[in-house]
Coordinates of C-alpha atoms (C1' of nucleotides) in Angstrom, one line a residue:
Chain A
M5 CA 2.5 2.5 142.6
Y6 CA 5.8 4.6 141.8
N7 CA 5.7 8.0 143.7
S8 CA 7.7 10.5 141.5
D9 CA 9.9 11.7 144.3
T10 CA 11.1 8.1 145.6
A11 CA 11.6 6.8 142.2
T12 CA 14.4 4.4 142.6
L13 CA 15.2 2.2 139.6
P14 CA 16.5 -0.8 139.1
S15 CA 20.1 -1.8 137.6
V16 CA 21.4 1.7 136.3
A17 CA 24.7 1.0 136.5
S18 CA 24.0 -2.2 134.0
F19 CA 21.8 0.2 132.1
V20 CA 24.4 2.6 131.1
F21 CA 26.7 -0.1 130.5
H22 CA 24.5 -1.8 127.8
F23 CA 23.8 2.1 126.6
K24 CA 27.4 3.0 126.1
K25 CA 27.8 -0.5 124.5
A26 CA 25.0 0.2 121.8
K27 CA 27.5 2.9 120.7
F28 CA 24.1 4.7 120.0
W29 CA 25.8 7.9 121.5
G30 CA 29.3 9.0 121.4
D31 CA 31.0 10.3 124.3
N32 CA 29.9 14.0 123.7
M33 CA 26.3 13.3 123.7
D34 CA 25.5 16.9 123.8
D35 CA 27.1 17.4 120.3
E36 CA 25.3 14.5 118.6
L37 CA 21.9 15.7 120.1
K38 CA 22.7 19.2 119.1
Q39 CA 23.9 18.2 115.6
A40 CA 20.6 15.9 115.3
L41 CA 18.4 18.8 116.5
H42 CA 20.2 21.2 114.2
E43 CA 19.3 19.0 111.0
K44 CA 15.8 19.7 112.1
G45 CA 16.1 23.3 112.6
L46 CA 15.9 23.4 116.1
R47 CA 18.5 24.1 119.0
L48 CA 19.6 22.8 122.0
T49 CA 18.4 23.8 125.0
P50 CA 19.6 23.5 129.0
Q51 CA 16.0 21.6 129.1
R52 CA 16.5 19.4 126.4
Q53 CA 20.2 18.1 127.4
I54 CA 19.1 17.7 131.0
I55 CA 16.1 15.5 130.1
L56 CA 18.1 13.2 127.6
E57 CA 20.9 13.4 130.5
V58 CA 18.4 12.4 133.2
M59 CA 17.1 9.0 131.0
L60 CA 20.6 8.3 130.8
N61 CA 22.6 8.5 133.8
L62 CA 19.8 9.0 136.5
G63 CA 16.4 8.0 135.4
G64 CA 16.9 4.3 134.4
R65 CA 13.9 3.7 132.0
H66 CA 10.1 3.4 131.8
L67 CA 9.8 6.5 133.4
T68 CA 6.6 8.6 133.5
A69 CA 6.4 11.7 132.1
D70 CA 5.8 13.2 136.2
E71 CA 8.8 10.8 137.4
I72 CA 11.0 12.7 134.6
Y73 CA 9.7 16.0 135.5
S74 CA 10.9 15.5 139.0
L75 CA 14.0 13.9 138.2
V76 CA 14.9 17.0 136.0
K77 CA 13.4 19.5 138.3
K78 CA 16.4 18.3 141.0
Q79 CA 18.8 19.8 138.7
T80 CA 17.3 22.8 137.5
S81 CA 14.4 24.5 138.7
D82 CA 13.9 25.9 135.5
V83 CA 11.6 23.5 133.9
S84 CA 7.4 22.9 133.5
L85 CA 5.8 20.1 133.1
A86 CA 4.7 21.2 129.6
T87 CA 8.1 21.1 128.5
I88 CA 8.7 17.9 129.7
Y89 CA 5.8 16.5 127.2
R90 CA 7.3 18.9 124.4
T91 CA 10.1 17.5 124.5
L92 CA 9.1 13.7 125.1
E93 CA 7.2 14.1 122.1
L94 CA 10.1 15.4 120.1
F95 CA 12.3 12.8 121.2
V96 CA 10.0 10.3 120.3
D97 CA 9.6 11.7 116.7
M98 CA 13.4 11.8 116.6
N99 CA 13.7 8.3 117.7
I100 CA 15.8 9.1 120.6
F101 CA 13.0 7.8 123.1
R102 CA 10.1 5.3 122.8
R103 CA 6.8 5.7 124.5
F104 CA 4.5 2.9 125.6
D105 CA 1.6 2.2 127.8
S106 CA 1.9 0.3 130.6
G107 CA -1.7 -0.8 130.7
D108 CA -2.8 1.8 133.8
G109 CA -3.3 4.6 131.4
V110 CA -0.1 6.6 132.0
F111 CA 2.6 6.6 129.1
R112 CA 5.9 5.7 130.0
Y113 CA 9.2 6.3 128.1
E114 CA 12.4 5.0 127.6
I115 CA 15.8 5.2 125.6
D116 CA 14.8 3.7 122.0
T117 CA 17.8 1.6 121.5
K118 CA 15.7 -0.3 118.7
K119 CA 18.4 0.5 116.4
S120 CA 21.1 -1.5 117.6
E121 CA 19.8 -4.4 119.5
H122 CA 16.6 -6.8 119.8
Y123 CA 13.3 -5.6 120.8
H124 CA 12.6 -6.1 123.9
H125 CA 9.1 -6.8 126.1
H126 CA 8.1 -6.0 129.3
L127 CA 7.4 -7.9 132.3
I128 CA 5.2 -5.8 134.5
C129 CA 4.5 -7.2 138.1
L130 CA 1.1 -6.4 139.4
N131 CA 2.3 -6.3 143.0
C132 CA 5.2 -3.9 143.1
G133 CA 5.0 -2.2 139.9
K134 CA 8.5 -2.7 138.7
I135 CA 9.0 -3.2 134.9
K136 CA 11.7 -5.8 133.9
E137 CA 12.5 -6.6 130.3
F138 CA 12.7 -9.9 128.4
N139 CA 14.3 -10.4 125.2
D140 CA 13.3 -13.2 122.7
D141 CA 12.9 -13.4 119.0
L142 CA 10.6 -16.0 119.3
L143 CA 8.3 -13.2 117.9
D144 CA 10.0 -13.1 114.9
E145 CA 8.4 -16.3 113.7
L146 CA 5.0 -14.7 114.6
E147 CA 5.7 -11.8 112.5
N148 CA 6.3 -13.9 109.7
R149 CA 3.1 -15.8 109.8
I150 CA 1.1 -12.1 110.1
S151 CA 3.0 -11.0 107.2
E152 CA 2.2 -14.0 105.4
K153 CA -1.4 -13.0 105.8
G154 CA -1.1 -9.8 104.2
F155 CA -0.8 -7.3 107.2
V156 CA 2.4 -5.2 107.1
I157 CA 3.9 -5.1 110.5
A158 CA 5.1 -1.5 111.5
D159 CA 5.5 -2.1 115.4
H160 CA 4.6 -4.0 118.2
C161 CA 3.9 -4.3 121.8
L162 CA 4.1 -7.1 123.9
R163 CA 3.4 -6.8 127.9
F164 CA 3.2 -9.3 130.4
F165 CA 1.3 -8.9 133.8
G166 CA 2.1 -10.7 136.8
Y167 CA 4.2 -11.4 140.1
C168 CA 8.3 -11.1 139.8
K169 CA 10.2 -13.5 141.8
E170 CA 10.7 -11.1 144.9
C171 CA 6.7 -10.3 145.3
K172 CA 5.7 -14.1 144.6
N173 CA 8.3 -15.2 147.8
A174 CA 7.1 -12.4 149.5
L175 CA 3.6 -13.3 149.1
E176 CA 4.0 -17.0 149.7
N177 CA 5.6 -16.1 152.8
E178 CA 2.9 -13.9 154.2
K179 CA 0.1 -16.7 153.4
D180 CA 2.3 -19.1 155.3
S181 CA 2.5 -17.3 158.6
Chain B
M30 CA -10.0 6.8 113.3
Y31 CA -13.2 5.5 114.8
N32 CA -16.3 8.0 115.5
S33 CA -19.0 7.0 117.5
D34 CA -21.8 7.9 115.2
T35 CA -20.7 6.4 112.3
A36 CA -18.8 3.3 114.2
T37 CA -19.5 0.6 111.4
L38 CA -17.3 -2.4 112.6
P39 CA -15.9 -5.8 110.9
S40 CA -17.6 -9.1 110.6
V41 CA -20.4 -8.8 112.8
A42 CA -22.3 -11.9 111.5
S43 CA -19.1 -14.1 111.7
F44 CA -18.5 -12.8 115.4
V45 CA -22.0 -13.6 116.4
F46 CA -22.1 -17.0 114.8
H47 CA -18.3 -17.4 116.7
F48 CA -19.8 -16.3 119.9
K49 CA -22.8 -18.6 119.5
K50 CA -20.3 -21.4 118.7
A51 CA -18.6 -20.6 122.0
K52 CA -21.6 -21.4 124.1
F53 CA -20.6 -19.0 126.5
W54 CA -24.1 -17.8 126.6
G55 CA -27.0 -20.3 125.6
D56 CA -30.2 -18.9 123.9
N57 CA -31.8 -17.1 126.6
M58 CA -28.9 -14.7 127.4
D59 CA -31.0 -12.6 129.6
D60 CA -31.6 -15.4 132.0
E61 CA -28.1 -16.2 132.3
L62 CA -27.5 -12.8 133.0
K63 CA -29.9 -12.4 135.2
Q64 CA -28.8 -15.2 137.2
A65 CA -25.5 -14.1 137.4
L66 CA -25.9 -10.9 138.7
H67 CA -28.6 -12.4 141.0
E68 CA -25.2 -14.5 142.6
K69 CA -23.8 -11.0 143.5
G70 CA -26.6 -10.0 145.0
L71 CA -27.4 -7.3 141.7
R72 CA -30.3 -6.7 139.4
L73 CA -30.7 -7.1 135.5
T74 CA -31.9 -3.6 134.5
P75 CA -32.5 -2.6 131.1
Q76 CA -29.0 -0.5 130.8
R77 CA -27.3 -3.4 131.8
Q78 CA -29.4 -5.6 129.1
I79 CA -29.0 -3.7 126.1
I80 CA -25.3 -3.1 126.9
L81 CA -24.6 -7.0 126.5
E82 CA -27.1 -7.1 123.7
V83 CA -25.0 -4.1 121.6
M84 CA -21.7 -5.6 122.5
L85 CA -23.2 -8.8 121.0
N86 CA -25.4 -8.3 118.1
L87 CA -24.6 -4.5 117.0
G88 CA -21.4 -3.4 118.2
G89 CA -19.0 -6.0 117.1
R90 CA -16.0 -5.8 119.2
H91 CA -13.2 -3.6 120.4
L92 CA -15.5 -0.6 121.1
T93 CA -14.5 2.4 123.5
A94 CA -16.7 3.3 126.2
D95 CA -18.1 6.4 123.9
E96 CA -18.8 4.1 120.9
I97 CA -20.8 1.9 123.1
Y98 CA -22.7 4.9 124.9
S99 CA -23.6 5.8 121.1
L100 CA -25.0 2.6 120.3
V101 CA -26.8 2.1 123.6
K102 CA -28.4 5.2 123.2
K103 CA -30.0 4.4 119.7
Q104 CA -32.1 1.8 121.7
T105 CA -33.1 4.0 124.8
S106 CA -32.5 7.7 125.6
D107 CA -32.3 6.5 129.2
V108 CA -28.5 5.9 129.7
S109 CA -25.7 8.2 130.8
L110 CA -22.0 7.7 130.2
A111 CA -21.6 7.3 133.7
T112 CA -23.6 4.1 133.8
I113 CA -22.0 2.7 130.5
Y114 CA -18.4 2.9 132.8
R115 CA -20.0 1.6 135.6
T116 CA -21.4 -1.6 133.8
L117 CA -18.0 -1.9 131.8
E118 CA -16.7 -2.3 135.0
L119 CA -18.9 -4.6 136.3
F120 CA -18.9 -6.8 133.4
V121 CA -15.1 -6.9 133.0
D122 CA -15.1 -7.7 137.1
M123 CA -17.4 -10.7 136.2
N124 CA -15.4 -11.7 133.0
I125 CA -18.2 -11.1 130.8
F126 CA -16.3 -8.5 128.9
R127 CA -12.3 -7.7 128.7
R128 CA -10.7 -4.4 128.7
F129 CA -7.7 -3.7 127.0
D130 CA -6.1 -0.6 125.7
S131 CA -5.2 0.3 122.0
G132 CA -2.3 2.6 122.8
D133 CA -3.7 5.7 121.8
G134 CA -4.8 6.0 125.7
V135 CA -8.7 5.1 125.3
F136 CA -9.4 1.8 126.5
R137 CA -11.4 -0.6 124.4
Y138 CA -13.8 -3.4 125.3
E139 CA -14.5 -6.6 123.9
I140 CA -16.9 -9.7 124.9
D141 CA -14.7 -12.2 126.9
T142 CA -14.2 -15.5 125.5
K143 CA -11.2 -16.1 127.2
K144 CA -13.2 -19.5 128.7
S145 CA -13.9 -20.9 125.6
E146 CA -10.9 -20.3 123.3
H147 CA -7.3 -19.4 123.1
Y148 CA -6.0 -15.9 123.5
H149 CA -6.1 -13.8 120.7
H150 CA -3.9 -10.8 119.8
H151 CA -4.8 -7.6 118.1
L152 CA -3.9 -6.3 114.9
I153 CA -4.1 -2.5 114.7
C154 CA -3.9 -0.7 111.2
L155 CA -2.4 2.5 111.5
N156 CA -4.5 3.9 108.4
C157 CA -8.1 3.0 109.0
G158 CA -7.9 2.2 112.9
K159 CA -9.7 -1.5 112.3
I160 CA -8.6 -4.2 114.6
K161 CA -8.5 -7.6 113.8
E162 CA -7.3 -10.5 115.4
F163 CA -4.8 -13.4 115.1
N164 CA -5.0 -16.5 117.1
D165 CA -1.6 -18.4 117.5
D166 CA -0.4 -20.3 120.7
L167 CA 3.4 -19.3 119.8
L168 CA 3.1 -17.5 122.8
D169 CA 2.9 -20.4 125.3
E170 CA 6.2 -21.4 124.2
L171 CA 7.2 -17.8 125.2
E172 CA 5.6 -17.7 128.3
N173 CA 7.1 -20.9 129.6
R174 CA 10.7 -19.4 128.8
I175 CA 9.4 -16.7 131.0
S176 CA 7.9 -18.8 134.0
E177 CA 11.3 -20.6 134.0
K178 CA 13.1 -17.4 135.0
G179 CA 10.8 -16.8 138.2
F180 CA 7.9 -14.4 137.0
V181 CA 4.7 -15.5 137.2
I182 CA 2.3 -14.6 134.6
A183 CA -1.1 -13.6 135.3
D184 CA -2.1 -12.1 131.7
H185 CA -0.6 -10.5 128.9
C186 CA -1.3 -8.3 126.0
L187 CA 0.0 -8.5 122.6
R188 CA -0.4 -5.8 119.8
F189 CA 0.8 -5.4 116.4
F190 CA 0.7 -2.0 114.6
G191 CA 0.9 -1.6 110.9
Y192 CA -0.9 -1.8 107.5
C193 CA -4.1 -4.2 106.9
K194 CA -4.3 -5.6 103.1
E195 CA -6.6 -3.2 102.2
C196 CA -5.0 -0.5 103.2
K197 CA -1.9 -1.4 102.4
N198 CA -3.4 -1.9 98.7
A199 CA -4.7 1.5 98.8
L200 CA -1.9 3.0 99.7
E201 CA 0.1 1.6 97.0
N202 CA -2.5 2.3 94.4
E203 CA -2.2 6.1 95.7
K204 CA 1.6 6.2 95.2
D205 CA 1.5 4.7 91.8
S206 CA -0.8 7.5 90.1
Chain C
dC29 C1' 17.6 40.0 115.2
dT30 C1' 14.1 36.3 114.6
dA31 C1' 12.3 32.0 114.9
dT32 C1' 12.3 29.0 118.3
dT33 C1' 11.2 27.3 122.9
dT34 C1' 9.8 28.4 127.5
dG35 C1' 7.0 28.6 131.8
dC36 C1' 2.5 29.5 133.0
dA37 C1' -2.6 29.0 133.2
dA38 C1' -6.6 26.9 131.1
dA39 C1' -8.2 23.9 128.3
dG40 C1' -8.9 19.3 126.8
dC41 C1' -9.7 14.6 127.3
dG42 C1' -11.2 9.9 129.0
dT43 C1' -12.6 8.2 133.3
dT44 C1' -14.0 8.1 138.1
dT45 C1' -17.0 9.6 141.8
dG46 C1' -20.7 12.2 144.9
dC47 C1' -25.3 12.8 145.5
dC48 C1' -29.8 12.2 145.6
dG49 C1' -34.0 10.6 143.7
dG50 C1' -36.2 6.5 141.7
dC51 C1' -37.3 1.7 141.4
dC52 C1' -37.0 -3.4 142.3
dG53 C1' -37.3 -6.9 145.6
Chain D
dC2 C1' -39.3 -0.4 153.3
dG3 C1' -34.1 -1.0 152.0
dG4 C1' -30.8 -1.8 149.2
dC5 C1' -29.2 -1.3 144.4
dC6 C1' -29.1 1.7 140.5
dG7 C1' -29.1 5.2 137.6
dG8 C1' -28.7 10.3 135.8
dC9 C1' -26.2 14.7 136.4
dA10 C1' -22.5 17.0 137.2
dA11 C1' -18.5 17.9 139.3
dA12 C1' -14.1 16.2 140.0
dC13 C1' -10.4 13.6 138.8
dG14 C1' -5.3 12.7 136.7
dC15 C1' -2.9 12.9 132.5
dT16 C1' -1.8 15.5 128.8
dT17 C1' -2.0 18.9 125.2
dT18 C1' -2.4 24.2 124.1
dG19 C1' -2.5 29.3 123.7
dC20 C1' 0.1 33.1 124.9
dA21 C1' 3.5 36.3 125.7
dA22 C1' 8.2 36.8 127.7
dA23 C1' 12.7 34.9 127.1
dT24 C1' 16.6 32.7 124.4
dA25 C1' 19.8 30.0 121.2
dG26 C1' 22.2 30.9 117.4

DNA sequence: CTATTTGCAAAGCGTTTGCCGGCCG
DNA sequence: CGGCCGGCAAACGCTTTGCAAATAG
């Protein structure tokens, strides 16, 4: 599937736009991150700064720890995988990132925009490995039905596996020839 | 969460009933399994037999490979974890079991009753770790909407994390006292 | 100054694989 | 006999951890 070194990710521009629009971070995200860390008695280090930056500007979304590591390493050689994992765990705790697993046993991370927008689901292409998103509030209805049965929902995860439009077309052409 | 040695699983009786009702296997499952294997040039071995048996009669559902290993080992010392994994992979290929991942990085296995009933979703309790099921066809509608966008769906996975009725009550009582 | 944070290397965990002997058909 | 099969142990990939040195505030 994805290779760390060649990770090209979809619609970065649109994501940045989307993210800015969400107004989760102001213009000076460093200060905001710094303050958020301070509240917990923690510090803003270059590594943490770059990791957030990478996820915002370069990485796009749905990256594995290793992919993030590669991207961060392009900015500074002063990082280790261990720090990536530690920072990711920290940011997940702080609700800055979200961790989910794409079904192949490797965790992936994405910016957590939960606060400002509806949950989204993942469409995972079994051919090219790309992960797209799909928004729908149909799940609200389903959650209501489950709540009625006495189960208190804290979180959910919905993934669809299949073939994206591009791969489907490519595979069909292959078959024809 | 679960400990292999103390794995007590919910509603085994109701599951067996449910499973028999599904008529996926007749009364003599050994013969049916044997034949299914023969068609692929494979053999029915004691280990394979016991693994299926355990999943049907003892284990209930949603077991990890290690939990299955423990349960099988109670019946025969002549097993290894490697065989469990190899058999699980085989049975998954044969659509006898299904593999899914419960979000904690460990794969779990369950009988695959896909052929005879609607898909079910998992309700995972964050307190006791029990996994319950929930059937609903609301997802069909959602799948239709996704298909309209050109994504061909092959499979899906829907999990809810939260607190089951029992744990919710227990936690509330704890808080009161 | 000192608690936090880091890189490094090693350990941990669930899972997979190579090998060889054993067994079924 | 010839393939399938199993146990064993080692390898594997991702993730976590212990430790001593570095550093933010």
